[in-house]
Short mmCIF file of C-alpha atoms and ligand atoms in Angstrom, two decimals:
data_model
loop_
_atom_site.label_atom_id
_atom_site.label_comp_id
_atom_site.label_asym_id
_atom_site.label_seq_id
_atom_site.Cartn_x
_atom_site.Cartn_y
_atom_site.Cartn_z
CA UNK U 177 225.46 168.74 178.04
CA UNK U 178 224.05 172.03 178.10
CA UNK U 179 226.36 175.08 179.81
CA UNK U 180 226.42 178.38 180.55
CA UNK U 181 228.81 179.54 177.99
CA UNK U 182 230.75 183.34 178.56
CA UNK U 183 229.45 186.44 178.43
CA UNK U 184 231.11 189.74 176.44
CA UNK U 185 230.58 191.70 180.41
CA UNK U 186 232.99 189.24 181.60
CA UNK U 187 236.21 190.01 179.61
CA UNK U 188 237.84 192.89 180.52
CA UNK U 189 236.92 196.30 179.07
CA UNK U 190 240.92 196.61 177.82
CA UNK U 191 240.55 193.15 175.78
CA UNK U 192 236.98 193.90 174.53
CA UNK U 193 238.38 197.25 173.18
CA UNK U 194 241.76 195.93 171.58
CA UNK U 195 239.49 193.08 170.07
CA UNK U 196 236.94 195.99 168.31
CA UNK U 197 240.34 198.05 167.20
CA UNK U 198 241.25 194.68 165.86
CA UNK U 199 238.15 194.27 163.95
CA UNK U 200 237.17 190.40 165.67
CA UNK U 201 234.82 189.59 168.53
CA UNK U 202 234.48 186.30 170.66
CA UNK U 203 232.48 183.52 169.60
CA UNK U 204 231.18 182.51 172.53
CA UNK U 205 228.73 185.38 173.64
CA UNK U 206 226.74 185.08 170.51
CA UNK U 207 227.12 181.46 169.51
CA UNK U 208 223.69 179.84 171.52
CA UNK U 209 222.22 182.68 169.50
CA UNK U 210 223.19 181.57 166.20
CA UNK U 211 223.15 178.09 167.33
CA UNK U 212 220.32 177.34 169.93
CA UNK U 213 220.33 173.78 171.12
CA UNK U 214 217.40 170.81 169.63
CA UNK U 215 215.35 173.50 167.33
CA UNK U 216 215.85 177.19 166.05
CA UNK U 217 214.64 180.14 167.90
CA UNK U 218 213.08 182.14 165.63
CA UNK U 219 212.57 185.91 165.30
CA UNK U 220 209.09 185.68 163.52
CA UNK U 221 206.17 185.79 165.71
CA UNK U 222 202.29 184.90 164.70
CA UNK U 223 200.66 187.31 163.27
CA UNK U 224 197.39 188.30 161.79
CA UNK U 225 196.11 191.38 159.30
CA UNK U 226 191.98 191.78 159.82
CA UNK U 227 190.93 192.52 156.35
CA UNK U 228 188.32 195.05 157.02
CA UNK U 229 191.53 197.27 159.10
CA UNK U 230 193.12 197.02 155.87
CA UNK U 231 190.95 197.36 152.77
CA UNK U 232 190.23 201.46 154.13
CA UNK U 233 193.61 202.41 154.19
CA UNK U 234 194.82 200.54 150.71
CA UNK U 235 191.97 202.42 149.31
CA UNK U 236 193.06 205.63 150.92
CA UNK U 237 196.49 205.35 149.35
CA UNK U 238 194.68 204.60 146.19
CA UNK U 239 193.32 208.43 146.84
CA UNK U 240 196.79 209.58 147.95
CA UNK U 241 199.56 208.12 145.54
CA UNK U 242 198.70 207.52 141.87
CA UNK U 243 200.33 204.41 140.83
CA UNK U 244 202.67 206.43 138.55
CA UNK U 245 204.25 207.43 141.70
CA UNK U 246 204.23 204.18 143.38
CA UNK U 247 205.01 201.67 141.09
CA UNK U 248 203.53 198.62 143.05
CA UNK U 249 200.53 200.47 145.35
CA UNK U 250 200.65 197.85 148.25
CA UNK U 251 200.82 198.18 152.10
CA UNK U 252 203.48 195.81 153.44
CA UNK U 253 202.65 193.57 155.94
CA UNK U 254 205.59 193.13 158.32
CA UNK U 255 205.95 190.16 161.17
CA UNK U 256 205.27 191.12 164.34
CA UNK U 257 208.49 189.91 166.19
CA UNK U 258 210.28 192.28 163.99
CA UNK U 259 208.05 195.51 163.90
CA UNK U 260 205.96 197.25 161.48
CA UNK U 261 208.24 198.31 158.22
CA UNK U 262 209.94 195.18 158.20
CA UNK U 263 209.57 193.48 154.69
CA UNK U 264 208.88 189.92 155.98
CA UNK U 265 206.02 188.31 157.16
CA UNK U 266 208.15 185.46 158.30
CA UNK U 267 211.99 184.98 157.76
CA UNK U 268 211.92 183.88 154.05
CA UNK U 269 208.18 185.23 152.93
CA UNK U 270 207.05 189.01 151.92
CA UNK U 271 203.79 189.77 151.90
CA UNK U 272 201.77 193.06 150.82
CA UNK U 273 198.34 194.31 149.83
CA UNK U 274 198.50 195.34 146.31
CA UNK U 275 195.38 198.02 144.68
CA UNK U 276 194.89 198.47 141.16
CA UNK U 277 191.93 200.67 140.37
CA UNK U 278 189.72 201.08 137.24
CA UNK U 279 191.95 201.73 134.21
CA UNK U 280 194.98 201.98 135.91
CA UNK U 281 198.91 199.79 134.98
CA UNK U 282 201.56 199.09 136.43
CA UNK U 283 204.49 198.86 134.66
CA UNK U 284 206.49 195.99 132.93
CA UNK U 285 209.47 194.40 134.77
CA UNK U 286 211.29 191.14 135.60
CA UNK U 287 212.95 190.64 138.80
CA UNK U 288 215.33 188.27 140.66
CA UNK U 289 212.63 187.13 142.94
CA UNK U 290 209.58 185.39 142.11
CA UNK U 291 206.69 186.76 143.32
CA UNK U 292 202.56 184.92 143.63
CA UNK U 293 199.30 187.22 143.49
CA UNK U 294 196.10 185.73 145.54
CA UNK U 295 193.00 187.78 144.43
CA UNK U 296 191.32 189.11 146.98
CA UNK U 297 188.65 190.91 145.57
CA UNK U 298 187.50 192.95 142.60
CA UNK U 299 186.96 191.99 138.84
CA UNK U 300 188.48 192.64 135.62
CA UNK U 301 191.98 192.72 136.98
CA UNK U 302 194.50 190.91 134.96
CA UNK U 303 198.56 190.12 134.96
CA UNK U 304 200.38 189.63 132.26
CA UNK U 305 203.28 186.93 132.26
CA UNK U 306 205.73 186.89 129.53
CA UNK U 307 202.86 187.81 127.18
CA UNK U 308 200.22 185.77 128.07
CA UNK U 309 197.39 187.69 130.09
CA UNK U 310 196.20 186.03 133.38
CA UNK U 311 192.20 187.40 134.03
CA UNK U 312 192.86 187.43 138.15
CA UNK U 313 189.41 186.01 139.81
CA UNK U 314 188.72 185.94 143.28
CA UNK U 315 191.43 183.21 144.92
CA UNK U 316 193.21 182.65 142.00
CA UNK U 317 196.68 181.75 142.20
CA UNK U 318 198.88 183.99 139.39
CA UNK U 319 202.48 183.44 139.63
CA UNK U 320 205.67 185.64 137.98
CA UNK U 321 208.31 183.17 138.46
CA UNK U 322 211.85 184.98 139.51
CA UNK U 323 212.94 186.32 135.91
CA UNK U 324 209.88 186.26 134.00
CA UNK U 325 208.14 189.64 132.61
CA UNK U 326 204.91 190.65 134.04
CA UNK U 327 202.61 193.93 134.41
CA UNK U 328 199.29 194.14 135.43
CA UNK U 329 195.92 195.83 134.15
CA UNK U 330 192.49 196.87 134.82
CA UNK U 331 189.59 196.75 132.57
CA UNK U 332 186.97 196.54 135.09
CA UNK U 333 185.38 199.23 137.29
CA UNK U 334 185.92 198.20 140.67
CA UNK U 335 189.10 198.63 142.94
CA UNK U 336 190.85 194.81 142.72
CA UNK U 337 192.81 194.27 145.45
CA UNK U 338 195.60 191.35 145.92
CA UNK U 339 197.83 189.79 148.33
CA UNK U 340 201.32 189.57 146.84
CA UNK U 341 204.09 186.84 147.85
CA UNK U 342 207.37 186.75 147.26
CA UNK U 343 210.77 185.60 148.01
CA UNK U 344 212.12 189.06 148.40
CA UNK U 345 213.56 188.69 152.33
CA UNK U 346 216.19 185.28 150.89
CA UNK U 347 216.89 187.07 147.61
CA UNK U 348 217.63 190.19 149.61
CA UNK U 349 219.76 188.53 152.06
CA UNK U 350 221.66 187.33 149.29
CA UNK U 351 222.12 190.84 147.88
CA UNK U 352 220.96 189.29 144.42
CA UNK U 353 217.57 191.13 144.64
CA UNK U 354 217.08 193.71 141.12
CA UNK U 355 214.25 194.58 138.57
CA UNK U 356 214.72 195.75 134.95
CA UNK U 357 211.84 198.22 133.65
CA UNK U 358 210.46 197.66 130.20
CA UNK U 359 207.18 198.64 128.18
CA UNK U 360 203.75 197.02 128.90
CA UNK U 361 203.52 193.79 127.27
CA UNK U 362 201.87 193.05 124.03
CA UNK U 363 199.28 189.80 124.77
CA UNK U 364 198.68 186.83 122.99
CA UNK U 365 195.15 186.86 121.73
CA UNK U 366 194.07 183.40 123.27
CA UNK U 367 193.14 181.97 126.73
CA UNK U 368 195.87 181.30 129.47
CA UNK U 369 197.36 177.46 129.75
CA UNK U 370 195.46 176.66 132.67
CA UNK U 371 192.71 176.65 130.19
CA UNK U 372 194.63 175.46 127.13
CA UNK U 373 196.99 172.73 127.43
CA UNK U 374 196.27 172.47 131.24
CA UNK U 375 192.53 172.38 131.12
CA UNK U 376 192.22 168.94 132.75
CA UNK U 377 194.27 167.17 135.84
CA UNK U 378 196.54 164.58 134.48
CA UNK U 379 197.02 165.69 131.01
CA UNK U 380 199.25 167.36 128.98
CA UNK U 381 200.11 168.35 125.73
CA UNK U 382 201.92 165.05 124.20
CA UNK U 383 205.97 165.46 124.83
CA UNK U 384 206.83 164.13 121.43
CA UNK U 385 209.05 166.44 119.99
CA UNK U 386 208.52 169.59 122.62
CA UNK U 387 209.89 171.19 125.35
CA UNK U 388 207.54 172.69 128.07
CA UNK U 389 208.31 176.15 129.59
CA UNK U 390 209.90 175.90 132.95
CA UNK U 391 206.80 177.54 134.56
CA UNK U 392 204.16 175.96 132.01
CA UNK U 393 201.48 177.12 134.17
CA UNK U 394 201.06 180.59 135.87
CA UNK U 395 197.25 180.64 136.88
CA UNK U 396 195.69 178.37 139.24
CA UNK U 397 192.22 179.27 139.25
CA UNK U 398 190.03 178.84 142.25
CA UNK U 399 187.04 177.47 141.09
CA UNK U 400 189.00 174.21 140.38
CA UNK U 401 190.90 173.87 143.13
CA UNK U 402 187.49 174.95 145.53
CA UNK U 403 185.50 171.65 143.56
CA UNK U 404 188.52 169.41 143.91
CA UNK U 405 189.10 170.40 147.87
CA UNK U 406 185.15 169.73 148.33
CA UNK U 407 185.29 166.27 146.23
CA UNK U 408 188.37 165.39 148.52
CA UNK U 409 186.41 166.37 151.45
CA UNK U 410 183.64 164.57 150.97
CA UNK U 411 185.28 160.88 150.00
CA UNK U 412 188.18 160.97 152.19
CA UNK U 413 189.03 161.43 155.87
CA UNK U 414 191.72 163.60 157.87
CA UNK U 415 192.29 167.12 156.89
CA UNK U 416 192.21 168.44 152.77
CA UNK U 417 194.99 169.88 152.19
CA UNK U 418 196.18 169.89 148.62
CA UNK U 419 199.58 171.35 146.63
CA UNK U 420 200.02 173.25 144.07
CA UNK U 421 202.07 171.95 141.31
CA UNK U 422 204.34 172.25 138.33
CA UNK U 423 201.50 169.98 135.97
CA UNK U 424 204.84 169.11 133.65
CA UNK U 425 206.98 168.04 136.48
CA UNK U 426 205.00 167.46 139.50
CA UNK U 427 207.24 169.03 141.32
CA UNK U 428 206.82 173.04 143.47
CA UNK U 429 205.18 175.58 141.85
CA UNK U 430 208.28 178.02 142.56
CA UNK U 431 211.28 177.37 143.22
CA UNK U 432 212.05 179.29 146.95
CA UNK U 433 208.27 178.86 147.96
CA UNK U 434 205.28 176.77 147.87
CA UNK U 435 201.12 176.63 148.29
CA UNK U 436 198.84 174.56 149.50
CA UNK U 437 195.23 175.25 149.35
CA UNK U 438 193.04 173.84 152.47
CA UNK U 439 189.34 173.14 153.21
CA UNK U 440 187.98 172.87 157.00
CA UNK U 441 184.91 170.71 157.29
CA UNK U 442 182.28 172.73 159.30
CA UNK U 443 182.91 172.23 162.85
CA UNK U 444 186.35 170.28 162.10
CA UNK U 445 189.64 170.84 163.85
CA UNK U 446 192.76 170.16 162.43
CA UNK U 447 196.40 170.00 164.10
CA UNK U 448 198.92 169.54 161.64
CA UNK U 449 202.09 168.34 162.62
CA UNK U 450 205.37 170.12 163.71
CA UNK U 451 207.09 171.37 160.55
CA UNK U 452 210.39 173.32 159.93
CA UNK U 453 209.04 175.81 157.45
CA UNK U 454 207.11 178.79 158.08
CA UNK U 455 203.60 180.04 156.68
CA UNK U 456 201.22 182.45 155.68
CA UNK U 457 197.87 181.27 155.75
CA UNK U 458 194.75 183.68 153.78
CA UNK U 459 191.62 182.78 153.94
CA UNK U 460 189.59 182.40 150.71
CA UNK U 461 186.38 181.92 152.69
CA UNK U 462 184.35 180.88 155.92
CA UNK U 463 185.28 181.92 159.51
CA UNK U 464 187.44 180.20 162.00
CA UNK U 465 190.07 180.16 164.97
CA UNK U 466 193.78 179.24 164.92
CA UNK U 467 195.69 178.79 167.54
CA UNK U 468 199.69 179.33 166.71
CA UNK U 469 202.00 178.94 169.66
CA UNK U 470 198.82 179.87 172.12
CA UNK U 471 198.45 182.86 170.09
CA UNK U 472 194.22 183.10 168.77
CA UNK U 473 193.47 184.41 166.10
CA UNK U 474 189.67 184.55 165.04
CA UNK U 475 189.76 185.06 161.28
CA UNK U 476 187.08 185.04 158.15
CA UNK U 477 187.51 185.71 154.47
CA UNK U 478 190.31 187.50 153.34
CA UNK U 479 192.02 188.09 156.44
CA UNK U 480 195.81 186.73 156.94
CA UNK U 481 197.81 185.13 159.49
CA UNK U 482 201.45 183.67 159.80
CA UNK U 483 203.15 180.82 161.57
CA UNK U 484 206.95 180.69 162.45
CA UNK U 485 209.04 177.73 162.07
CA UNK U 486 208.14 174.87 164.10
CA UNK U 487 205.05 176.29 165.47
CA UNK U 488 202.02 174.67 167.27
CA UNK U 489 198.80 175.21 164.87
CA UNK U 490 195.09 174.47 165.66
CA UNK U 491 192.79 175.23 162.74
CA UNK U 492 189.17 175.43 164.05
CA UNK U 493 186.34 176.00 161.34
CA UNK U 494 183.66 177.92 163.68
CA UNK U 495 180.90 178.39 161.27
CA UNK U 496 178.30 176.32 159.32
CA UNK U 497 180.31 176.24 155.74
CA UNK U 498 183.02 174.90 154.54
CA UNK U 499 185.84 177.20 155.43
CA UNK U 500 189.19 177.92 152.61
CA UNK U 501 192.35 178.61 153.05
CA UNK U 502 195.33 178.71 150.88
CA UNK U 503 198.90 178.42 152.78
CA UNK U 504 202.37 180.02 151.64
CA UNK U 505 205.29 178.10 152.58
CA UNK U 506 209.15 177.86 152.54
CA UNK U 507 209.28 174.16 152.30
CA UNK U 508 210.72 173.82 148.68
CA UNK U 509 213.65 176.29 149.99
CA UNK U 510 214.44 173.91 153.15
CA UNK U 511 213.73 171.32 150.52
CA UNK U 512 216.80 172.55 148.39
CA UNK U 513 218.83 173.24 150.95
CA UNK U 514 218.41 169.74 152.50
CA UNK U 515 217.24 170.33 155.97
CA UNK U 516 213.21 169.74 155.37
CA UNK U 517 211.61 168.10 158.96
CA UNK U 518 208.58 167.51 160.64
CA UNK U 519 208.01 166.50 164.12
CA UNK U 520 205.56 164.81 165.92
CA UNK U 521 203.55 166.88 168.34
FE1 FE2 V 639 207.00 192.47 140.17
#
């Protein structure tokens, strides 16, 4: 049974300061907090960046701070239940806008947390993953897996512009979160493996005698995943939703965090079901409505929008086209940890 439990304004002020000057505090006042009854309360609330408010004011920092002096030029994009500045979009996920311009780098390093680029727009943009050098197309899915060395590059003439994800907020927490600098990477002279030894769904190089990489494949390019969304659409029912995998192991493409790319039938609703893990959804293209706990959000291409834990989502495709999203989620952390649910709604 539910009860009121104690409050810190009932002890007396005497006990409340010999408990400080003691170093301890009760249990009691806090524990619903830490422990709310049926489901969590979370901090993160929905909320939604509107690309076109964006895009001036990356490009104005590309104008204002040379990427010498910034490193990583990208406007974080905090959660709304815990105010503008915070690094998470939702408890375990950071997002940012990153800009590269024409001819610019940025620097060579390897960090605890893993970290997935969705290309936004611009060409000739290009990452480079433990040497092998990732051309970044509009939606493309680029990932530098927690340890691995990456930079980026430029050789086009246009500003590219990216939406970064990583696991920074859990590897933070954990006080485990470091980079080491090095020099920009030399590059193999050949294509990626998404269009070498992972050119085709449901085959890879033979396993006699080899060992794959962990991450054997660090570029998921849109094109493929738009035609097989639209072939799914077209010869099945429901909602088209489709993960991203390891192609060696089937398994998450990260460890901490995983994708899902998505494709709304014109005029189709969808209403997922109650999940534990929180999301980021961007929208590769088409226009729509979401409803996440009541809150609307009226979105088209490249704009982005969270859900917390647990939430209540209504996709809505409004227009005439197919609409696309892809979807950042903490599953494969709950996953791990062994707490994973969904609910009915
Ligand atoms: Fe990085």
């Amino acid at each position: 049974m539910s009860q009121q439990l104690g409050t810190l304004e009932e002890l007396p002020q005497d006990y409340r300061d010999a408990m400080a000057a003691a170093g301890v505090a009760p249990l009691w006042p806090m524990m619903r907090k830490v422990l709310p009854h049926g489901r969590p309360a979370p901090q993160t609330k929905p909320s939604y960046w509107n690309f076109s408010a964006l895009r001036p004011l990356l490009l104005r920092a590309g104008e204002l701070t040379p990427v010498e002096k910034a490193e990583r030029r990208v406007l974080v994009m905090s959660d709304q239940g815990r105010g503008t500045g915070a690094m998470q979009a939702t408890s375990s996920i950071y997002i940012g806008m990153q800009l590269l311009l024409p001819g610019e780098t940025a620097p060579a390093h390897r960090h605890t947390p893993s970290a997935a680029r969705i290309i936004v727009e611009g060409k000739g943009g290009y990452t480079v993953v433990d040497g092998e050098k990732l051309p970044m197309h509009r939606g493309d899915l680029v990932l530098t897996p927690g340890g691995d060395w990456h930079d980026h590059g430029h050789d086009g003439d246009e500003p590219v512009i990216w939406l970064d994800a990583l696991d920074l907020p859990l590897f933070v927490y954990l006080e485990g979160s470091y980079a080491v600098e090095a020099p920009l990477q030399a590059q193999r002279n050949r294509p990626d493996a998404a269009l070498v030894e992972y050119a085709a769904a449901g085959l890879v190089p033979s396993r006699r005698a080899r060992t794959a990489r962990r991450y054997p494949m660090t570029r998921f390019p849109w094109d493929r995943t738009e035609a097989a969304l639209r072939q799914m659409a077209a010869y099945t029912d429901g909602a088209v939703e489709m993960d991203y995998i390891n192609p060696e192991t089937g398994s998450d493409v990260l460890p901490t965090i995983g994708f899902t790319a998505m494709m709304l039938r014109p005029g189709e609703t969808v209403r997922p079901v109650l999940t534990s893990d929180s999301s980021v959804f961007h929208v590769i293209g088409g226009q729509g409505t979401s409803v996440v706990d009541g809150v609307t959000f009226d979105w088209a291409a490249k704009d982005t929008f969270t859900a917390p834990v647990f939430a209540t989502v209504d996709h809505t495709n409004t227009g005439t086209e197919p609409a696309f999203l892809i979807r950042v989620h903490d599953r494969p952390l709950q996953e791990k940890l062994g707490y994973y649910e969904e609910r009915a709604r």
